[in-house]
Short mmCIF file of C-alpha atoms in Angstrom, two decimals:
data_model
loop_
_atom_site.label_atom_id
_atom_site.label_comp_id
_atom_site.label_asym_id
_atom_site.label_seq_id
_atom_site.Cartn_x
_atom_site.Cartn_y
_atom_site.Cartn_z
CA MET X 237 -4.95 -31.67 -4.67
CA ASP X 238 -3.11 -30.83 -1.45
CA PRO X 239 0.31 -29.20 -2.14
CA SER X 240 1.84 -31.17 0.73
CA GLN X 241 0.91 -34.39 -1.08
CA THR X 242 2.42 -33.55 -4.47
CA LYS X 243 4.21 -36.59 -5.89
CA LYS X 244 7.86 -36.37 -6.90
CA ASP X 245 7.43 -38.76 -9.83
CA THR X 246 5.70 -37.41 -12.91
CA SER X 247 4.44 -39.42 -15.87
CA PRO X 248 7.05 -39.49 -18.69
CA LEU X 249 4.13 -39.27 -21.12
CA PHE X 250 3.07 -35.95 -19.66
CA LEU X 251 6.63 -34.60 -19.71
CA SER X 252 6.96 -35.55 -23.37
CA LEU X 253 4.17 -33.14 -24.32
CA PRO X 254 5.12 -29.85 -26.05
CA ASP X 255 5.91 -26.95 -23.73
CA ASP X 256 2.93 -24.89 -24.92
CA ILE X 257 0.51 -27.65 -23.89
CA ILE X 258 2.14 -28.01 -20.48
CA LEU X 259 2.06 -24.22 -20.05
CA THR X 260 -1.65 -24.20 -20.84
CA CYS X 261 -2.22 -26.84 -18.16
CA LEU X 262 -0.10 -25.01 -15.60
CA ALA X 263 -1.80 -21.71 -16.38
CA ARG X 264 -5.17 -23.23 -15.36
CA ILE X 265 -3.80 -24.29 -11.95
CA SER X 266 -3.84 -21.97 -8.94
CA ARG X 267 -0.45 -20.39 -8.22
CA SER X 268 -0.77 -21.69 -4.67
CA TYR X 269 0.37 -25.06 -6.03
CA TYR X 270 3.44 -23.77 -7.86
CA PRO X 271 5.92 -23.84 -4.89
CA LYS X 272 5.31 -27.60 -4.64
CA LEU X 273 5.13 -28.26 -8.39
CA VAL X 274 8.63 -26.83 -8.94
CA LEU X 275 9.90 -29.78 -6.92
CA VAL X 276 8.41 -32.31 -9.33
CA CYS X 277 11.07 -31.98 -12.06
CA LYS X 278 13.40 -29.53 -13.76
CA LYS X 279 11.01 -29.03 -16.67
CA PHE X 280 8.21 -27.90 -14.39
CA ARG X 281 10.63 -25.63 -12.58
CA SER X 282 11.80 -23.84 -15.73
CA LEU X 283 8.25 -23.38 -17.04
CA ILE X 284 6.76 -22.19 -13.74
CA VAL X 285 9.34 -19.40 -13.35
CA SER X 286 9.12 -18.38 -17.03
CA LYS X 287 7.55 -15.27 -18.52
CA GLU X 288 5.73 -17.52 -20.97
CA LEU X 289 3.59 -18.83 -18.11
CA ILE X 290 2.65 -15.27 -17.11
CA ASP X 291 1.59 -14.58 -20.70
CA ALA X 292 -0.43 -17.82 -20.77
CA ARG X 293 -2.26 -16.84 -17.56
CA ILE X 294 -3.06 -13.44 -19.01
CA HIS X 295 -4.36 -15.02 -22.25
CA LEU X 296 -6.57 -17.45 -20.28
CA ASP X 297 -7.58 -14.77 -17.77
CA THR X 298 -6.52 -16.97 -14.83
CA HIS X 299 -4.47 -14.36 -12.97
CA GLU X 300 -5.13 -14.27 -9.24
CA THR X 301 -4.17 -12.53 -6.01
CA VAL X 302 -1.18 -14.01 -4.19
CA PHE X 303 -0.14 -13.19 -0.63
CA GLN X 304 3.31 -14.04 0.75
CA ILE X 305 5.25 -13.30 3.93
CA ARG X 306 8.92 -13.59 4.87
CA LEU X 307 9.74 -15.16 8.24
CA GLN X 308 12.82 -16.19 10.18
CA LEU X 309 11.80 -19.01 12.52
CA THR X 310 15.03 -19.35 14.49
CA LYS X 311 18.34 -17.49 14.72
CA ASN X 312 20.14 -20.44 13.16
CA HIS X 313 18.08 -20.36 9.94
CA PHE X 314 17.89 -17.89 7.10
CA PRO X 315 14.56 -16.11 6.48
CA SER X 316 12.18 -17.93 4.14
CA TRP X 317 9.15 -16.96 2.07
CA TYR X 318 5.74 -18.49 2.76
CA THR X 319 2.67 -18.26 0.53
CA LEU X 320 -0.98 -18.38 1.59
CA TRP X 321 -2.51 -21.61 0.28
CA ILE X 322 -6.27 -22.15 0.27
CA LYS X 323 -7.61 -25.51 -0.84
CA PRO X 324 -10.00 -24.91 -3.78
CA GLY X 325 -13.68 -25.63 -3.32
CA GLN X 326 -13.64 -25.41 0.49
CA ILE X 327 -16.26 -23.62 2.59
CA LEU X 328 -14.17 -21.37 4.86
CA THR X 329 -15.42 -20.43 8.32
CA ASN X 330 -14.66 -17.94 11.07
CA GLN X 331 -12.84 -20.00 13.69
CA LEU X 332 -12.78 -17.01 16.05
CA GLU X 333 -16.52 -17.31 16.53
CA GLU X 334 -16.32 -21.12 16.63
CA LYS X 335 -13.67 -20.88 19.40
CA LYS X 336 -11.42 -23.31 17.56
CA THR X 337 -7.73 -23.36 18.44
CA THR X 338 -6.43 -25.94 15.94
CA SER X 339 -5.00 -25.37 12.48
CA ASN X 340 -7.28 -25.69 9.47
CA LYS X 341 -5.60 -27.99 6.95
CA ASN X 342 -7.49 -26.27 4.13
CA ILE X 343 -5.81 -22.90 4.80
CA ARG X 344 -2.08 -22.70 5.42
CA LEU X 345 1.07 -20.69 4.96
CA VAL X 346 3.24 -22.99 2.84
CA LYS X 347 7.00 -22.54 2.68
CA ILE X 348 8.28 -21.58 -0.76
CA PRO X 349 11.23 -23.72 -1.96
CA SER X 350 14.45 -21.80 -2.70
CA CYS X 351 14.33 -23.07 -6.29
CA TYR X 352 11.08 -21.13 -6.79
CA SER X 353 13.07 -17.94 -7.28
CA TYR X 354 10.90 -15.92 -9.62
CA VAL X 355 8.64 -13.75 -7.47
CA PRO X 356 7.17 -10.89 -9.52
CA SER X 357 5.73 -7.64 -8.21
CA ARG X 358 2.67 -6.52 -10.20
CA ILE X 359 1.23 -3.75 -8.08
CA ARG X 360 2.47 -0.44 -9.44
CA TRP X 361 -0.13 1.75 -11.15
CA PRO X 362 1.11 5.26 -12.08
CA GLY X 363 -1.71 6.60 -14.24
CA SER X 364 -3.29 3.80 -16.23
CA GLU X 365 -0.24 1.58 -16.78
CA MET X 366 1.05 -1.25 -14.62
CA TYR X 367 4.75 -1.71 -13.97
CA GLY X 368 6.54 -4.54 -12.23
CA ILE X 369 9.92 -5.38 -10.71
CA SER X 370 11.24 -8.76 -9.58
CA LEU X 371 11.15 -9.49 -5.85
CA SER X 372 13.32 -12.61 -6.04
CA SER X 373 16.50 -13.29 -4.07
CA THR X 374 18.61 -12.81 -7.18
CA PRO X 375 19.72 -9.17 -7.74
CA SER X 376 18.05 -7.70 -10.83
CA SER X 377 17.75 -4.28 -12.42
CA ILE X 378 14.93 -5.33 -14.79
CA MET X 379 11.58 -3.53 -14.78
CA GLU X 380 8.61 -4.41 -17.00
CA PHE X 381 5.34 -2.82 -17.99
CA GLN X 382 2.08 -4.31 -19.19
CA ASN X 383 1.07 -3.55 -22.77
CA LYS X 384 -2.50 -2.25 -22.51
CA GLU X 385 -3.45 -3.53 -25.98
CA THR X 386 -2.10 -7.10 -25.76
CA GLY X 387 -2.02 -7.53 -21.96
CA LEU X 388 1.51 -8.95 -22.28
CA TRP X 389 4.52 -7.80 -20.26
CA CYS X 390 7.29 -5.88 -22.04
CA LYS X 391 10.69 -4.61 -20.96
CA ALA X 392 10.95 -1.08 -19.51
CA PRO X 393 14.15 0.92 -18.82
CA ASP X 394 16.39 -0.86 -16.32
CA MET X 395 16.93 0.47 -12.82
CA ARG X 396 20.27 2.16 -12.21
CA VAL X 397 21.51 -0.77 -10.08
CA ALA X 398 20.56 -4.40 -9.60
CA ARG X 399 18.44 -4.91 -6.47
CA GLU X 400 17.55 -7.90 -4.37
CA LYS X 401 14.03 -7.97 -2.87
CA ALA X 402 13.61 -4.22 -3.25
CA ILE X 403 10.43 -2.45 -2.10
CA ALA X 404 8.53 -0.06 -4.38
CA GLY X 405 5.68 2.42 -4.15
CA VAL X 406 3.96 5.06 -6.26
CA LEU X 407 3.61 8.77 -5.42
CA ASP X 408 2.40 11.51 -7.79
CA GLY X 409 2.69 9.16 -10.77
CA LYS X 410 6.32 8.23 -10.10
CA ILE X 411 7.71 4.87 -8.94
CA TYR X 412 10.04 4.90 -5.93
CA VAL X 413 12.26 1.86 -5.35
CA MET X 414 14.36 1.39 -2.21
CA GLY X 415 16.71 -1.12 -0.67
CA GLY X 416 18.42 -4.27 -1.91
CA ALA X 417 21.44 -2.58 -3.44
CA GLY X 418 24.01 -4.45 -1.32
CA ALA X 419 27.42 -2.82 -1.18
CA ASP X 420 26.19 0.14 -3.23
CA GLU X 421 23.58 1.18 -0.65
CA SER X 422 25.36 4.37 0.40
CA VAL X 423 24.95 5.73 -3.14
CA ASN X 424 22.04 3.78 -4.58
CA TRP X 425 19.78 2.93 -1.64
CA GLY X 426 16.82 4.53 -3.46
CA GLU X 427 15.84 5.72 -6.94
CA VAL X 428 12.75 7.04 -8.70
CA PHE X 429 11.32 6.32 -12.16
CA ASP X 430 9.27 8.87 -14.14
CA PRO X 431 6.99 7.06 -16.64
CA LYS X 432 6.50 10.27 -18.60
CA THR X 433 10.20 10.69 -19.42
CA GLN X 434 11.04 6.97 -19.04
CA THR X 435 14.09 7.86 -16.92
CA TRP X 436 15.51 6.86 -13.53
CA GLU X 437 17.09 9.25 -11.00
CA SER X 438 18.85 8.46 -7.75
CA LEU X 439 17.30 9.66 -4.49
CA HIS X 440 19.26 11.69 -2.00
CA ASP X 441 21.37 9.51 0.28
CA PRO X 442 19.37 9.04 3.50
CA GLY X 443 22.51 8.43 5.58
CA ALA X 444 23.30 5.40 7.68
CA GLU X 445 20.70 6.29 10.33
CA HIS X 446 17.89 6.11 7.74
CA ARG X 447 18.98 3.05 5.77
CA PHE X 448 17.50 -0.23 6.96
CA SER X 449 18.74 -3.76 6.44
CA SER X 450 15.13 -4.91 6.01
CA ILE X 451 12.13 -2.90 4.82
CA ARG X 452 8.59 -4.09 5.53
CA LYS X 453 6.85 -1.78 3.10
CA ILE X 454 6.55 1.79 1.77
CA GLY X 455 3.59 4.05 2.46
CA MET X 456 2.59 7.26 0.74
CA ILE X 457 0.90 9.73 3.10
CA GLU X 458 0.14 13.40 2.34
CA GLY X 459 2.92 13.77 -0.24
CA GLU X 460 5.61 12.04 1.82
CA ILE X 461 7.10 8.53 1.67
CA TYR X 462 7.16 6.53 4.89
CA VAL X 463 9.61 3.61 4.96
CA LEU X 464 8.47 0.97 7.46
CA SER X 465 11.30 -1.13 8.87
CA ASN X 466 11.92 -3.87 11.39
CA GLU X 467 13.99 -1.47 13.49
CA GLU X 468 12.84 0.60 16.45
CA TRP X 469 12.03 3.55 14.17
CA ASP X 470 10.91 4.36 10.64
CA SER X 471 12.03 6.96 8.10
CA VAL X 472 10.13 9.54 6.11
CA TYR X 473 11.20 11.15 2.82
CA ASP X 474 9.94 14.46 1.44
CA PRO X 475 10.35 14.34 -2.38
CA LYS X 476 9.80 18.11 -2.76
CA GLU X 477 12.53 18.99 -0.27
CA GLY X 478 14.68 15.96 -1.00
CA LYS X 479 15.13 15.40 2.73
CA TRP X 480 15.05 12.36 5.00
CA ASP X 481 13.98 12.33 8.64
CA VAL X 482 13.43 9.82 11.43
CA THR X 483 9.82 9.32 12.45
CA ARG X 484 8.05 7.39 15.18
CA ARG X 485 6.87 3.84 14.45
CA THR X 486 4.45 4.19 11.55
CA PHE X 487 1.24 2.18 11.57
CA VAL X 488 1.03 -0.75 9.20
CA HIS X 489 -1.56 0.11 6.58
CA CYS X 490 -2.97 -0.66 3.13
CA ILE X 491 -5.19 0.94 0.52
CA ILE X 492 -8.42 -0.55 -0.85
CA ASP X 493 -10.50 1.37 -3.41
CA ASP X 494 -8.53 4.58 -2.62
CA VAL X 495 -9.36 4.28 1.10
CA TRP X 496 -6.62 3.96 3.74
CA TYR X 497 -7.00 1.20 6.35
CA TYR X 498 -4.85 0.35 9.35
CA TYR X 499 -5.12 -1.62 12.56
CA GLY X 500 -4.73 0.59 15.62
CA GLN X 501 -4.30 -0.39 19.26
CA GLU X 502 -7.68 -2.05 19.59
CA SER X 503 -9.57 -1.77 16.31
CA CYS X 504 -9.45 -1.51 12.53
CA LEU X 505 -9.69 2.07 11.27
CA TRP X 506 -10.29 3.78 7.93
CA TYR X 507 -9.41 7.33 6.85
CA ASP X 508 -12.38 9.58 6.10
CA THR X 509 -11.14 12.30 3.74
CA ASN X 510 -14.36 14.31 4.17
CA SER X 511 -13.86 14.76 7.91
CA ASP X 512 -10.06 14.44 7.76
CA GLN X 513 -9.98 11.84 10.55
CA TRP X 514 -9.54 8.14 11.24
CA ARG X 515 -12.77 6.30 11.98
CA MET X 516 -13.52 2.81 13.25
CA VAL X 517 -14.60 0.04 10.87
CA ARG X 518 -17.91 -1.15 12.33
CA GLY X 519 -19.09 -4.72 12.83
CA LEU X 520 -15.76 -6.20 14.03
CA ALA X 521 -16.27 -6.34 17.81
CA THR X 522 -15.48 -10.07 18.14
CA PHE X 523 -12.51 -9.79 15.82
CA ASN X 524 -11.08 -6.80 17.75
CA GLU X 525 -11.29 -8.73 21.01
CA ASN X 526 -9.12 -11.51 19.58
CA CYS X 527 -6.60 -9.51 17.56
CA GLY X 528 -5.62 -6.63 19.88
CA TYR X 529 -1.96 -5.62 20.00
CA ARG X 530 -0.61 -8.74 18.31
CA MET X 531 -1.18 -7.57 14.72
CA ILE X 532 1.57 -8.56 12.27
CA ASP X 533 0.49 -7.24 8.88
CA ILE X 534 -2.45 -5.87 6.91
CA ALA X 535 -2.88 -6.06 3.13
CA ASN X 536 -5.23 -5.59 0.18
CA TYR X 537 -6.31 -9.10 -0.80
CA ASN X 538 -8.32 -8.87 -4.00
CA GLY X 539 -10.30 -5.88 -2.72
CA LYS X 540 -10.72 -7.37 0.75
CA LEU X 541 -8.85 -6.72 3.96
CA LEU X 542 -6.33 -9.41 4.94
CA ILE X 543 -4.99 -9.24 8.48
CA LEU X 544 -2.30 -11.41 10.12
CA TRP X 545 -1.71 -11.59 13.86
CA ASP X 546 -0.18 -14.04 16.34
CA ASN X 547 -1.62 -15.53 19.49
CA LYS X 548 -0.53 -17.88 22.25
CA HIS X 549 -0.24 -21.61 21.63
CA ASP X 550 -0.84 -24.51 23.99
CA SER X 551 2.92 -24.72 24.30
CA PHE X 552 4.69 -21.76 25.88
CA LEU X 553 7.51 -22.11 23.34
CA LEU X 554 5.20 -21.65 20.32
CA LYS X 555 2.82 -19.14 18.79
CA ASP X 556 -0.03 -19.48 16.33
CA ILE X 557 -0.20 -17.13 13.34
CA TRP X 558 -3.79 -16.32 12.47
CA CYS X 559 -5.14 -14.96 9.20
CA ALA X 560 -8.49 -13.32 8.51
CA VAL X 561 -10.09 -11.98 5.36
CA ILE X 562 -12.65 -9.20 5.85
CA THR X 563 -15.16 -7.94 3.30
CA LEU X 564 -15.88 -4.20 3.41
CA GLU X 565 -19.07 -2.28 2.72
CA ARG X 566 -19.79 1.46 2.61
CA ARG X 567 -23.07 2.48 4.29
CA ASN X 568 -25.00 5.55 5.33
CA GLY X 569 -24.08 7.56 2.25
CA ASN X 570 -20.45 6.37 2.46
CA ASP X 571 -20.11 7.89 5.95
CA GLU X 572 -19.58 4.46 7.49
CA VAL X 573 -17.46 1.42 6.63
CA TRP X 574 -18.66 -1.97 7.88
CA GLY X 575 -16.57 -5.10 7.96
CA ASN X 576 -17.55 -8.75 7.94
CA VAL X 577 -15.08 -11.54 8.72
CA GLU X 578 -15.37 -13.83 5.71
CA TRP X 579 -13.06 -16.38 7.30
CA ALA X 580 -10.45 -16.60 10.03
CA SER X 581 -8.07 -19.45 10.77
CA ILE X 582 -4.72 -20.48 12.22
CA VAL X 583 -2.40 -20.75 9.22
CA LEU X 584 0.98 -21.54 10.78
CA THR X 585 2.49 -22.49 14.16
CA VAL X 586 5.94 -20.96 14.77
CA PRO X 587 8.56 -20.72 17.52
CA ARG X 588 7.84 -17.97 20.01
CA SER X 589 11.05 -16.16 19.00
CA TYR X 590 10.20 -15.98 15.28
CA VAL X 591 10.86 -12.73 13.34
CA PHE X 592 8.47 -11.28 10.75
CA PHE X 593 10.21 -9.33 7.98
CA CYS X 594 7.57 -8.32 5.46
CA GLY X 595 4.40 -9.29 3.64
CA ARG X 596 3.20 -8.57 0.12
CA GLY X 597 0.20 -9.17 -2.02
CA PHE X 598 0.18 -9.01 -5.81
CA GLU X 599 -1.73 -10.21 -8.86
CA SER X 600 -0.09 -12.72 -11.14
#
């Protein structure tokens, strides 16, 4: 079923079924379809954004990796969220090697309707427990944790303030949350949660020069927290000293199996802790020739490397956003990392003046 072809009329017989039966059906469907299914009817909408559906997916073991990005296509429109949709059962190919320059209808970035407001974050692992905060457009102070015995999500202590689309990261077993505090940003721009004491504390005020209206992501490097923005500079926070500082543009990076990866000026690199240096991921010569300086984002996609970049379109006024998923393999006694492009495709065509805000991947 193609999400762009979802019908607006739903059988009254199906809607008359008990909620638990409908939830079981929805839990067996890929989350890629949910942004379109919420448009079918109010009942679908309420069930798809409910915690009961999350519990049903956990019970049926149908959780999956979701990747979303936030784009502003023109100055006259508000930013919108898009989710990566892959048609099930398709054989995906590397269009870079095939020299194709047209969109693949089986792989797309699909716009998420505004009514699909529940966007959970399920990526925080201090120790052996998983915590989550809401990344929706509605301010919320709620945090949850996953019960290791039942697999269900339970309520954790609330954040000190309600946040809208906040960004979080983990360092030394503590959860740092920043941004989204609205008018309270000067006092509550960031806070930290200690799972051992189950308490929140406010971070030191970074000052106006270190607070950003939009945060792309947070990175933890050598005991410091790097805040990547859409401004001309980034910020770095030292938790031990409680000090903020301005830093040069930080590379966009991700972590897979405790290994750091980032895309440099001309190639994909990984951090070798044994030699304390960044080394090239081998086997990606063709990919590097096509990606170059136009990289948008890099993410952990179910243990694989997901990379977004843009390229010229046939029309001067447009650009094509490309997406590639790369499998990784350690060789030569773990001294080398080799990559293989599993698939690559154009996933969205956008105006040349578009603005990328952030990307995120999570399991749900």
